[in-house]
């Protein structure tokens, strides 16, 4: 298959406008004849479901949580980007586009990224109209703050709970359509498979997580808005329920999976405290606006700190190394996440880590509190400081926070074209579930932007174009392909329940996570990836022989839920290793130690690797097939990224 990105011709700034005009429309009276399934009700899913229902389509929305309000989008804290230029500090749509392309280390499509920057300004207006309580300046304008990878202030925020407030806005729009009868909501329901008829996606098979009932649902189009796959690492900032299953089952039905090795390590997380942990806690990147990152200047001083002989506040100013400010004077503490994360790893590898394990650096607000006062800092970040104190028992107003990088966001995902269509006609992927807008590293505050852009402003046009072309012929779930898929799902469930092994699902998940973190985390090597591939193969074989899944299907069974998800993670982990091994360069969050500049920065190979890696599933036990979508840069110059 030739990967056709369907990027419209013409000048960058005119592509989306012309494309919208050239797409076919469904007239208002006909929209009620079409059914659309939306899987996932986070920002991308809730906004898409609400928007499509508002247009008149019949929507079924599915989530495995008990309420859409529990979607992981709620955990995004710091803000949402938009090129409003309220500060008059030099921002523009083109600058947001450029910062995003550069921040992703030149591994994203220009057309998609420019559209994202273009519609960003509309997102803010939409959310304000919904009542999202963005922070405001004294004069009434919405406030902005800075985020990594930008030298302008373009991040809109609601204290330290932006994701929660945006999700409540989208949820209110969704609830309105539920009340109107245009959206039927299916909570506590997990997608188990995509059903294809004559090559087109025509529905899904689900499992009711309360009763275990396997059910089928037909539609003219299916939208996957199911988030990322960061939990393949076991410990991540993702909610524990976050998984890859919906995207992975679509992949096994023919949807190509793109750039799986591009995972983002967030530099500002509470460090790991022990093997008892099941997830990690993110401290918002917004904290780097006022917090200064540092470690002791010498290993000797760091050792005293780790042994408890001295405290952080005992270390004089001249013995503190503000290493991001020293190395990157133009951006300082607001370098992109991959750069900040790698540098934290470097100083800790040198022996200058500040906690007992040696894997932490300080994020210090002493100077900001002296400058602006504690009340001002409390107004900006109060809930984040409270959360930190509850988890660690330390007061960050009085002592520096301790932070360390952790797995956060996945830039890879299902391959989609400009219309957000996967390689299966009628199957779309939105938000973090697709690969499209961030390249090899996502800039902070761009996840919320992409999720809402896809749901509110892109998919209503592009799915309409597809529906207009296929026509409103009724679809139903009586087709034999639905029954075939249901039987395959039941067989898989029975297989998992019948193993009756000796090891828990979590045992396998933790082992997989350690392999992935050690060999495919912040740094990768050819040797380590080869070993990881063999280790995961062996672990997968052991899983299907010795996993212990308790209970039965016809009940609430979280052991079975986890088993499905971990089985998919084991397969995905292998593909991530293949992708990382194949990409013999460093770019963004993909750091191959063999390919770096003398200063330790990522060293790209544009001649050989300026492409999207899209992987095709060929069948059980077979190696996946790599397809390449070349990336063309007509509006930005490919240069070595520098934030100095």
Coordinates of C-alpha atoms in Angstrom, one line a residue:
X1 CA 0.0 0.0 0.0
X2 CA 1.2 3.5 -0.9
X3 CA 0.6 5.8 2.1
X4 CA -1.3 8.7 0.8
X5 CA -1.3 11.5 3.4
X6 CA -3.9 13.4 1.4
X7 CA -2.2 16.7 2.3
X8 CA -4.0 19.3 0.1
X9 CA -2.0 21.2 -2.5
X10 CA -1.3 24.9 -2.4
X11 CA 0.2 27.4 0.1
X12 CA 0.4 26.2 3.7
X13 CA -1.9 28.8 5.1
X14 CA -4.6 28.0 2.5
X15 CA -4.6 24.2 2.7
X16 CA -7.3 23.6 5.3
X17 CA -9.6 26.3 4.1
X18 CA -9.5 25.0 0.5
X19 CA -9.8 21.4 1.7
X20 CA -12.9 22.2 3.7
X21 CA -14.5 23.7 0.6
X22 CA -13.6 20.8 -1.6
X23 CA -15.0 18.1 0.8
X24 CA -18.4 16.7 0.1
X25 CA -21.2 17.7 2.5
X26 CA -24.1 15.7 4.1
X27 CA -27.2 17.9 4.0
X28 CA -28.8 18.5 7.5
X29 CA -31.9 16.3 6.8
X30 CA -29.7 13.3 5.8
X31 CA -27.4 13.5 8.8
X32 CA -30.0 11.8 11.0
X33 CA -29.7 8.7 8.7
X34 CA -26.1 8.1 9.7
X35 CA -24.7 6.3 12.8
X36 CA -21.3 7.0 14.2
X37 CA -19.5 5.2 17.0
X38 CA -17.0 7.1 19.2
X39 CA -14.7 5.0 21.4
X40 CA -13.3 6.9 24.3
X41 CA -14.8 10.0 25.9
X42 CA -11.8 12.1 26.9
X43 CA -11.2 15.5 25.3
X44 CA -11.0 14.1 21.7
X45 CA -13.9 11.7 22.1
X46 CA -16.2 13.9 24.1
X47 CA -15.7 16.9 21.8
X48 CA -16.1 14.7 18.7
X49 CA -19.3 13.0 20.0
X50 CA -20.8 16.3 21.1
X51 CA -19.9 18.0 17.8
X52 CA -21.2 15.2 15.5
X53 CA -24.4 14.9 17.5
X54 CA -24.9 18.7 17.4
X55 CA -24.7 18.4 13.6
X56 CA -27.5 15.8 13.6
X57 CA -25.7 12.4 13.4
X58 CA -26.7 9.5 15.7
X59 CA -23.8 8.8 18.0
X60 CA -22.9 5.9 20.3
X61 CA -20.1 6.8 22.7
X62 CA -18.2 4.1 24.7
X63 CA -15.9 4.4 27.7
X64 CA -14.5 1.9 30.1
X65 CA -14.8 4.3 33.0
X66 CA -18.1 4.8 35.0
X67 CA -18.3 8.3 33.7
X68 CA -16.7 10.3 30.8
X69 CA -15.5 12.7 33.6
X70 CA -13.0 10.1 34.6
X71 CA -11.1 10.1 31.3
X72 CA -7.4 10.5 31.7
X73 CA -7.6 14.0 30.0
X74 CA -8.6 15.2 33.5
X75 CA -5.0 14.7 34.7
X76 CA -3.5 17.3 32.3
X77 CA -2.6 20.2 34.5
X78 CA -0.5 23.0 33.0
X79 CA -2.5 24.4 30.1
X80 CA -3.5 24.5 26.4
X81 CA -1.6 26.3 23.6
X82 CA -3.2 28.8 21.2
X83 CA -1.7 31.5 19.0
X84 CA -3.8 34.3 20.3
X85 CA -0.8 36.7 20.9
X86 CA -2.7 38.5 23.7
X87 CA 0.7 39.5 25.2
X88 CA 1.8 41.1 21.9
X89 CA 5.1 39.3 22.4
X90 CA 5.6 38.1 18.9
X91 CA 3.4 35.0 18.7
X92 CA 1.5 34.0 15.5
X93 CA 0.0 31.0 13.9
X94 CA 3.2 30.5 12.0
X95 CA 5.4 30.7 15.1
X96 CA 3.2 28.1 16.9
X97 CA 3.6 25.9 13.7
X98 CA 7.3 26.4 13.7
X99 CA 7.8 25.8 17.4
X100 CA 5.8 22.5 17.1
X101 CA 7.7 21.3 14.0
X102 CA 11.1 22.2 15.7
X103 CA 10.0 20.8 19.1
X104 CA 9.1 17.5 17.4
X105 CA 12.6 17.4 15.9
X106 CA 11.3 17.7 12.3
X107 CA 9.5 14.4 12.3
X108 CA 5.9 15.7 11.8
X109 CA 3.9 16.7 8.7
X110 CA 3.9 20.4 7.9
X111 CA 0.2 20.3 6.7
X112 CA -1.2 18.7 9.9
X113 CA 0.9 20.9 12.2
X114 CA -0.1 24.1 10.5
X115 CA -3.8 23.2 10.7
X116 CA -3.4 22.5 14.4
X117 CA -1.8 25.9 15.0
X118 CA -4.5 27.5 12.8
X119 CA -7.5 26.1 14.7
X120 CA -5.9 26.6 18.1
X121 CA -7.3 30.1 18.3
X122 CA -10.9 28.8 17.8
X123 CA -10.5 26.2 20.6
X124 CA -10.1 28.9 23.2
X125 CA -13.2 30.8 22.1
X126 CA -15.2 27.5 22.1
X127 CA -14.0 26.7 25.6
X128 CA -14.7 30.1 27.0
X129 CA -18.2 30.0 25.5
X130 CA -18.7 26.7 27.4
X131 CA -17.7 28.4 30.6
X132 CA -14.2 27.0 31.1
X133 CA -12.7 29.2 33.9
X134 CA -9.4 30.2 32.4
X135 CA -7.2 32.5 34.4
X136 CA -7.5 36.2 33.5
X137 CA -5.3 39.2 33.8
X138 CA -6.4 42.3 35.7
X139 CA -7.8 43.9 32.6
X140 CA -10.0 40.9 31.8
X141 CA -8.0 39.3 29.0
X142 CA -7.3 35.6 29.4
X143 CA -3.9 35.1 31.1
X144 CA -1.0 33.2 29.4
X145 CA 2.1 31.5 30.7
X146 CA 5.2 30.1 29.1
X147 CA 5.9 26.4 28.4
X148 CA 8.9 24.5 27.1
X149 CA 10.1 25.0 23.6
X150 CA 8.7 28.5 23.1
X151 CA 10.0 32.0 23.8
X152 CA 6.5 33.5 23.9
X153 CA 3.6 33.1 26.4
X154 CA 0.8 31.2 24.6
X155 CA -0.4 28.7 27.2
X156 CA -3.9 29.3 28.5
X157 CA -4.6 27.7 31.9
X158 CA -7.0 27.2 34.8
X159 CA -4.7 27.2 37.7
X160 CA -3.1 23.7 37.8
X161 CA -6.2 21.8 36.6
X162 CA -6.7 22.8 33.0
X163 CA -7.4 19.3 31.7
X164 CA -10.1 18.9 34.3
X165 CA -11.9 22.1 33.4
X166 CA -11.6 21.5 29.6
X167 CA -13.0 18.0 30.1
X168 CA -15.9 19.3 32.1
X169 CA -16.6 21.8 29.2
X170 CA -16.6 18.9 26.7
X171 CA -18.6 16.7 29.0
X172 CA -21.3 19.4 29.4
X173 CA -21.6 19.6 25.6
X174 CA -21.7 15.8 25.5
X175 CA -24.3 15.6 28.3
X176 CA -26.5 18.1 26.4
X177 CA -26.6 15.7 23.4
X178 CA -27.2 12.7 25.6
X179 CA -30.3 14.5 27.0
X180 CA -31.4 15.4 23.5
X181 CA -31.3 11.7 22.5
X182 CA -28.6 12.2 19.9
X183 CA -25.8 10.4 21.9
X184 CA -26.3 7.1 23.6
X185 CA -23.6 6.6 26.2
X186 CA -22.2 3.2 27.1
X187 CA -20.0 3.5 30.3
X188 CA -18.1 0.6 31.8
X189 CA -17.9 -0.9 28.3
X190 CA -14.6 -1.8 26.6
X191 CA -14.0 -2.2 22.9
X192 CA -12.6 -5.7 22.0
X193 CA -12.5 -5.6 18.2
X194 CA -13.2 -3.6 15.1
X195 CA -15.6 -5.2 12.6
X196 CA -14.8 -4.8 8.9
X197 CA -17.3 -5.5 6.1
X198 CA -16.0 -5.3 2.5
X199 CA -12.9 -3.6 3.7
X200 CA -14.7 -0.8 5.6
X201 CA -15.0 -0.4 9.3
X202 CA -18.7 -1.0 10.1
X203 CA -18.8 -1.4 13.9
X204 CA -17.2 -2.8 17.0
X205 CA -17.5 -5.7 19.5
X206 CA -17.5 -4.8 23.2
X207 CA -17.4 -6.4 26.6
X208 CA -19.7 -5.1 29.4
X209 CA -17.2 -4.7 32.3
X210 CA -20.0 -5.3 34.9
X211 CA -21.7 -8.3 33.4
X212 CA -19.1 -9.7 31.0
X213 CA -21.7 -9.6 28.1
X214 CA -20.1 -9.5 24.7
X215 CA -22.1 -7.2 22.5
X216 CA -22.0 -5.9 18.9
X217 CA -22.6 -2.4 17.6
X218 CA -22.9 -1.3 13.9
X219 CA -22.3 2.1 12.4
X220 CA -21.3 3.9 9.2
X221 CA -18.0 5.1 10.8
X222 CA -15.9 4.4 13.9
X223 CA -13.8 6.9 15.7
X224 CA -11.1 5.7 18.1
X225 CA -10.3 8.4 20.7
X226 CA -8.7 6.0 23.2
X227 CA -5.5 7.8 24.3
X228 CA -1.9 6.6 24.3
X229 CA 0.0 3.5 25.2
X230 CA 2.4 4.8 27.9
X231 CA 1.4 2.0 30.3
X232 CA 3.4 -0.5 28.3
X233 CA 6.2 0.7 30.6
X234 CA 4.0 -0.2 33.7
X235 CA 5.1 2.8 35.6
X236 CA 4.0 6.0 33.9
X237 CA 2.0 9.1 34.6
X238 CA -1.0 7.6 32.8
X239 CA -4.1 6.4 34.7
X240 CA -3.8 2.7 35.5
X241 CA -6.7 1.9 33.2
X242 CA -5.1 3.6 30.2
X243 CA -4.3 1.0 27.6
X244 CA -3.6 0.3 23.9
X245 CA -6.2 -2.4 23.3
X246 CA -8.7 -0.5 21.0
X247 CA -5.9 0.8 18.8
X248 CA -4.0 -2.5 18.8
X249 CA -7.1 -4.5 17.9
X250 CA -7.7 -2.1 15.0
X251 CA -4.0 -2.5 14.0
X252 CA -4.5 -6.3 13.8
X253 CA -7.5 -5.7 11.5
X254 CA -5.4 -3.7 9.1
X255 CA -4.8 -0.2 10.5
X256 CA -1.1 0.7 10.3
X257 CA 0.7 1.6 13.5
X258 CA 3.0 4.6 13.1
X259 CA 6.2 5.6 14.9
X260 CA 5.6 3.4 18.0
X261 CA 9.1 4.1 19.4
X262 CA 8.3 7.8 19.8
X263 CA 7.4 8.0 23.5
X264 CA 7.7 11.1 25.6
X265 CA 9.5 11.1 29.0
X266 CA 8.2 14.0 31.1
X267 CA 10.9 15.7 33.1
X268 CA 8.8 16.9 36.0
X269 CA 7.4 13.9 37.9
X270 CA 7.6 12.8 41.5
X271 CA 10.5 10.2 41.7
X272 CA 9.9 6.5 42.1
X273 CA 9.8 5.5 45.7
X274 CA 9.8 1.7 45.5
X275 CA 8.5 -1.5 43.9
X276 CA 5.1 -1.1 45.6
X277 CA 4.1 1.7 43.2
X278 CA 1.6 1.1 40.4
X279 CA 1.8 4.5 38.8
X280 CA 3.8 7.8 38.9
X281 CA 2.5 11.3 39.6
X282 CA 3.1 14.2 37.1
X283 CA 4.0 17.6 38.4
X284 CA 3.0 20.1 35.7
X285 CA 5.5 21.5 33.3
X286 CA 4.0 24.9 34.1
X287 CA 6.1 24.7 37.4
X288 CA 9.2 25.3 35.3
X289 CA 8.0 28.9 34.7
X290 CA 8.9 29.8 38.3
X291 CA 10.8 26.8 39.6
X292 CA 14.6 26.5 39.0
X293 CA 16.1 23.1 38.3
X294 CA 19.4 22.3 40.0
X295 CA 21.7 19.8 41.5
X296 CA 24.8 20.1 43.7
X297 CA 27.9 21.1 41.8
X298 CA 29.9 18.2 43.1
X299 CA 29.4 14.5 43.6
X300 CA 30.7 14.9 47.2
X301 CA 28.0 17.4 48.1
X302 CA 25.3 15.2 46.5
X303 CA 26.5 12.2 48.6
X304 CA 26.2 14.2 51.8
X305 CA 22.7 15.1 50.7
X306 CA 21.7 11.5 50.0
X307 CA 23.1 10.4 53.3
X308 CA 21.0 13.0 55.2
X309 CA 24.1 14.8 56.5
X310 CA 22.9 18.1 55.0
X311 CA 19.6 19.5 53.6
X312 CA 18.9 21.2 50.3
X313 CA 18.6 24.6 51.9
X314 CA 22.1 24.2 53.5
X315 CA 23.8 24.2 50.1
X316 CA 25.1 27.7 49.2
X317 CA 24.3 29.4 45.9
X318 CA 27.8 29.0 44.6
X319 CA 27.6 25.2 45.0
X320 CA 24.4 24.8 43.1
X321 CA 24.4 23.9 39.4
X322 CA 21.4 25.3 37.6
X323 CA 22.4 23.1 34.7
X324 CA 19.5 23.9 32.3
X325 CA 20.1 27.7 32.7
X326 CA 23.9 27.1 32.2
X327 CA 23.6 24.9 29.1
X328 CA 20.6 26.6 27.4
X329 CA 20.7 30.3 28.2
X330 CA 18.1 31.3 25.6
X331 CA 15.4 28.9 27.0
X332 CA 16.8 28.0 30.4
X333 CA 14.4 25.9 32.4
X334 CA 11.8 26.0 29.6
X335 CA 13.7 23.8 27.1
X336 CA 11.5 21.0 25.6
X337 CA 10.7 17.9 27.6
X338 CA 13.1 15.5 25.9
X339 CA 16.0 17.9 26.4
X340 CA 15.1 18.5 30.0
X341 CA 14.7 14.8 30.7
X342 CA 17.9 13.8 29.1
X343 CA 19.9 16.4 31.0
X344 CA 18.3 15.2 34.3
X345 CA 19.5 11.7 33.5
X346 CA 23.0 13.0 32.7
X347 CA 23.5 14.8 36.0
X348 CA 22.1 11.8 37.9
X349 CA 24.4 9.4 36.0
X350 CA 27.3 11.6 37.1
X351 CA 26.4 10.9 40.7
X352 CA 24.8 14.2 41.4
X353 CA 21.2 13.0 42.0
X354 CA 19.6 14.3 45.2
X355 CA 17.4 11.6 46.7
X356 CA 18.3 8.3 48.3
X357 CA 18.3 6.4 45.0
X358 CA 20.3 9.1 43.2
X359 CA 17.6 9.5 40.6
X360 CA 16.1 13.0 41.3
X361 CA 16.9 16.7 40.8
X362 CA 15.6 19.7 42.6
X363 CA 12.8 22.1 41.3
X364 CA 13.2 25.1 43.6
X365 CA 10.7 27.9 44.1
X366 CA 12.8 29.8 46.7
X367 CA 13.7 32.7 44.3
X368 CA 10.2 33.0 42.9
X369 CA 8.7 33.2 46.4
X370 CA 11.2 35.9 47.3
X371 CA 10.4 37.8 44.1
X372 CA 6.6 37.5 43.9
X373 CA 5.5 36.4 47.3
X374 CA 4.0 33.1 48.5
X375 CA 0.4 34.2 47.8
X376 CA 1.2 34.8 44.1
X377 CA 2.9 31.3 43.8
X378 CA 0.0 29.7 45.7
X379 CA -2.5 31.3 43.3
X380 CA -0.7 29.9 40.2
X381 CA 0.2 26.4 41.4
X382 CA -1.5 25.9 44.8
X383 CA -3.2 22.6 44.0
X384 CA 0.0 21.2 42.6
X385 CA 1.9 22.2 45.7
X386 CA -0.8 20.6 47.9
X387 CA -0.6 17.4 45.8
X388 CA 3.2 17.2 46.1
X389 CA 3.0 17.7 49.9
X390 CA 0.3 15.0 50.3
X391 CA 2.4 12.5 48.4
X392 CA 5.9 13.3 49.7
X393 CA 5.2 14.8 53.1
X394 CA 7.4 17.8 52.3
X395 CA 6.3 21.4 52.0
X396 CA 7.5 22.8 48.6
X397 CA 7.0 26.4 49.8
X398 CA 9.8 25.7 52.3
X399 CA 12.0 23.1 50.6
X400 CA 12.7 22.4 46.9
X401 CA 10.6 19.8 45.1
X402 CA 12.3 16.6 44.0
X403 CA 11.5 15.5 40.4
X404 CA 12.7 12.9 37.9
X405 CA 11.7 12.0 34.3
X406 CA 8.9 9.5 33.8
X407 CA 7.0 8.1 30.8
X408 CA 4.1 10.4 30.0
X409 CA 2.8 10.7 26.4
X410 CA 3.1 8.7 23.3
X411 CA 3.7 10.5 20.0
X412 CA 3.3 7.2 18.1
X413 CA -0.2 5.8 17.3
X414 CA -2.4 4.6 14.5
X415 CA -1.3 6.1 11.2
X416 CA -3.8 8.6 9.8
X417 CA -4.0 10.8 6.8
X418 CA -4.9 14.6 6.8
X419 CA -8.5 13.6 7.3
X420 CA -7.6 11.6 10.4
X421 CA -8.5 8.4 8.6
X422 CA -6.6 5.2 9.3
X423 CA -5.7 2.7 6.6
X424 CA -9.1 1.1 7.1
X425 CA -11.8 3.2 5.4
X426 CA -14.4 4.4 7.9
X427 CA -12.1 4.0 10.8
X428 CA -10.7 7.3 12.3
X429 CA -8.2 8.0 15.1
X430 CA -8.2 11.2 17.1
X431 CA -6.1 12.8 19.8
X432 CA -3.3 10.7 21.3
X433 CA -4.5 7.6 19.6
X434 CA -3.1 8.8 16.3
X435 CA 0.5 9.8 15.5
X436 CA -0.1 12.8 13.5
X437 CA 0.9 16.2 15.0
X438 CA 3.8 16.0 17.3
X439 CA 6.7 14.3 15.6
X440 CA 9.4 12.8 17.8
X441 CA 8.6 15.0 20.9
X442 CA 5.4 16.8 22.0
X443 CA 5.7 20.3 23.3
X444 CA 4.0 20.9 26.6
X445 CA 0.3 22.1 26.5
X446 CA -0.1 20.7 23.0
X447 CA -2.0 17.5 23.9
X448 CA -5.1 19.3 25.0
X449 CA -4.8 21.4 21.9
X450 CA -4.7 18.5 19.6
X451 CA -7.4 16.5 21.2
X452 CA -9.9 19.4 21.0
X453 CA -8.8 20.4 17.6
X454 CA -9.4 16.9 16.2
X455 CA -12.8 16.6 18.0
X456 CA -14.3 20.0 17.6
X457 CA -12.8 21.4 14.4
X458 CA -11.4 18.6 12.1
X459 CA -13.4 15.4 12.3
X460 CA -16.9 17.0 11.8
X461 CA -15.7 18.0 8.3
X462 CA -13.6 14.9 7.3
X463 CA -16.0 12.2 8.5
X464 CA -18.8 14.1 6.8
X465 CA -16.9 13.9 3.5
X466 CA -16.6 10.1 3.9
X467 CA -20.2 9.6 4.9
X468 CA -21.4 11.6 1.9
X469 CA -19.5 9.3 -0.4
X470 CA -20.7 6.0 1.0
X471 CA -24.4 7.1 1.3
X472 CA -26.9 6.5 4.1
X473 CA -27.7 2.9 3.4
X474 CA -28.7 1.3 6.8
X475 CA -26.1 -0.7 8.7
X476 CA -27.0 -3.4 11.1
X477 CA -25.1 -5.9 13.3
X478 CA -26.7 -9.0 11.7
X479 CA -23.9 -9.4 9.2
X480 CA -21.8 -12.7 9.6
X481 CA -18.6 -10.7 10.2
X482 CA -20.0 -9.5 13.5
X483 CA -20.7 -13.0 14.7
X484 CA -17.3 -14.1 13.5
X485 CA -15.6 -11.3 15.5
X486 CA -17.7 -12.1 18.6
X487 CA -16.6 -15.7 18.5
X488 CA -13.0 -14.7 18.2
X489 CA -13.4 -12.4 21.2
X490 CA -15.0 -15.2 23.2
X491 CA -12.3 -17.7 22.2
X492 CA -9.6 -15.3 23.4
X493 CA -11.4 -14.8 26.7
X494 CA -11.7 -18.6 27.2
X495 CA -8.1 -19.1 26.4
X496 CA -7.0 -16.6 29.0
X497 CA -9.3 -18.1 31.7
X498 CA -8.2 -21.6 30.9
X499 CA -4.5 -21.2 31.4
X500 CA -4.8 -21.2 35.2
X501 CA -1.1 -20.5 35.6
X502 CA 0.9 -19.5 38.7
X503 CA 1.9 -15.9 38.0
X504 CA -0.4 -12.8 38.2
X505 CA -1.0 -10.4 35.3
X506 CA 0.8 -7.7 37.2
X507 CA 3.9 -9.9 37.4
X508 CA 4.1 -10.0 33.6
X509 CA 3.2 -6.3 33.3
X510 CA 6.0 -5.2 35.7
X511 CA 8.6 -7.4 34.0
X512 CA 7.6 -6.0 30.6
X513 CA 7.8 -2.4 32.0
X514 CA 11.3 -2.9 33.3
X515 CA 12.5 -4.3 30.0
X516 CA 10.9 -1.4 28.1
X517 CA 12.2 1.3 30.6
X518 CA 15.8 0.0 30.7
X519 CA 16.2 -0.6 27.0
X520 CA 13.6 1.5 25.2
X521 CA 13.2 4.4 27.6
X522 CA 15.3 7.6 27.9
X523 CA 18.1 6.0 26.0
X524 CA 18.4 3.1 23.5
X525 CA 21.3 1.1 22.0
X526 CA 21.3 -1.5 19.3
X527 CA 22.7 -4.1 21.7
X528 CA 20.1 -3.3 24.4
X529 CA 17.2 -3.4 21.9
X530 CA 18.3 -6.8 20.5
X531 CA 18.3 -8.2 24.1
X532 CA 14.9 -6.6 24.8
X533 CA 13.4 -8.2 21.7
X534 CA 14.5 -11.6 22.9
X535 CA 13.4 -11.0 26.5
X536 CA 9.9 -9.8 25.4
X537 CA 9.4 -12.8 23.1
X538 CA 10.3 -15.1 26.0
X539 CA 8.0 -13.2 28.4
X540 CA 5.1 -13.4 25.9
X541 CA 5.5 -17.2 25.6
X542 CA 5.6 -17.5 29.4
X543 CA 2.5 -15.3 29.7
X544 CA 0.4 -17.5 27.5
X545 CA 1.6 -20.6 29.4
X546 CA 1.6 -19.4 33.0
X547 CA -0.6 -16.4 33.6
X548 CA -3.2 -16.7 36.4
X549 CA -6.5 -15.1 35.5
X550 CA -9.0 -15.3 38.3
X551 CA -12.8 -15.6 38.1
X552 CA -15.1 -16.0 35.1
X553 CA -16.2 -13.8 32.2
X554 CA -19.8 -13.4 33.3
X555 CA -19.0 -11.0 36.1
X556 CA -17.0 -7.9 37.0
X557 CA -13.5 -9.3 36.5
X558 CA -10.6 -6.8 36.7
X559 CA -8.1 -9.7 36.5
X560 CA -9.5 -10.5 33.0
X561 CA -9.6 -6.9 32.0
X562 CA -5.9 -6.5 32.8
X563 CA -5.0 -9.8 31.1
X564 CA -6.4 -8.5 27.8
X565 CA -4.6 -5.3 28.1
X566 CA -1.2 -6.8 29.1
X567 CA -1.4 -9.4 26.3
X568 CA -1.7 -6.4 23.9
X569 CA 1.1 -4.5 25.6
X570 CA 3.4 -7.5 25.1
X571 CA 2.8 -7.5 21.4
X572 CA 3.1 -3.7 21.2
X573 CA 6.3 -3.8 23.2
X574 CA 7.9 -6.0 20.6
X575 CA 6.9 -3.6 17.8
X576 CA 8.3 -0.6 19.7
X577 CA 11.6 -2.4 20.0
X578 CA 11.6 -3.1 16.3
X579 CA 10.8 0.5 15.4
X580 CA 13.5 1.8 17.8
X581 CA 16.1 -0.6 16.4
X582 CA 15.2 0.2 12.8
X583 CA 15.5 4.0 13.3
X584 CA 19.3 4.4 13.3
X585 CA 19.3 8.1 14.4
X586 CA 18.3 10.1 17.4
X587 CA 15.4 12.5 17.2
X588 CA 13.3 14.0 20.0
X589 CA 12.2 11.4 22.5
X590 CA 14.0 8.6 20.5
X591 CA 17.6 8.8 21.7
X592 CA 19.9 6.2 20.3
X593 CA 23.2 6.5 22.2
X594 CA 25.1 5.7 19.0
X595 CA 23.8 8.8 17.4
X596 CA 24.5 12.0 19.3
X597 CA 26.3 15.3 19.0
X598 CA 29.5 16.0 21.0
X599 CA 27.3 18.0 23.4
X600 CA 25.0 14.9 24.0
X601 CA 22.1 16.2 21.9
X602 CA 20.0 14.1 19.5
X603 CA 21.7 13.7 16.1
X604 CA 19.2 13.2 13.3
X605 CA 19.8 11.5 9.9
X606 CA 17.5 13.5 7.6
X607 CA 18.8 11.8 4.4
X608 CA 17.7 8.3 5.5
X609 CA 15.1 8.8 8.2
X610 CA 12.9 11.8 7.4
X611 CA 9.9 9.6 7.1
X612 CA 6.9 8.3 9.1
X613 CA 7.4 4.6 10.0
X614 CA 4.1 2.9 9.5
X615 CA 3.9 -0.8 10.4
X616 CA 1.6 -3.4 8.9
X617 CA 0.4 -6.4 10.9
X618 CA 0.9 -9.6 8.9
X619 CA -0.4 -12.3 11.2
X620 CA 0.3 -14.1 14.4
X621 CA 4.0 -14.9 14.9
X622 CA 5.1 -12.9 11.9
X623 CA 7.4 -9.9 11.8
X624 CA 5.6 -6.7 10.9
X625 CA 6.1 -5.0 7.6
X626 CA 7.5 -1.5 7.5
X627 CA 6.0 1.1 5.1
X628 CA 7.4 4.6 4.8
X629 CA 5.7 7.9 4.3
X630 CA 8.3 10.5 3.3
X631 CA 8.2 13.8 5.2
X632 CA 8.6 16.9 2.9
X633 CA 9.6 20.3 4.4
X634 CA 8.8 23.2 2.1
X635 CA 8.2 25.9 4.8
X636 CA 10.9 25.2 7.4
X637 CA 14.5 24.5 7.1
X638 CA 15.8 21.2 8.5
X639 CA 18.5 22.2 11.0
X640 CA 20.1 20.8 14.1
X641 CA 17.8 21.7 16.9
X642 CA 19.3 24.2 19.3
X643 CA 17.8 25.8 22.4
X644 CA 21.0 27.5 23.5

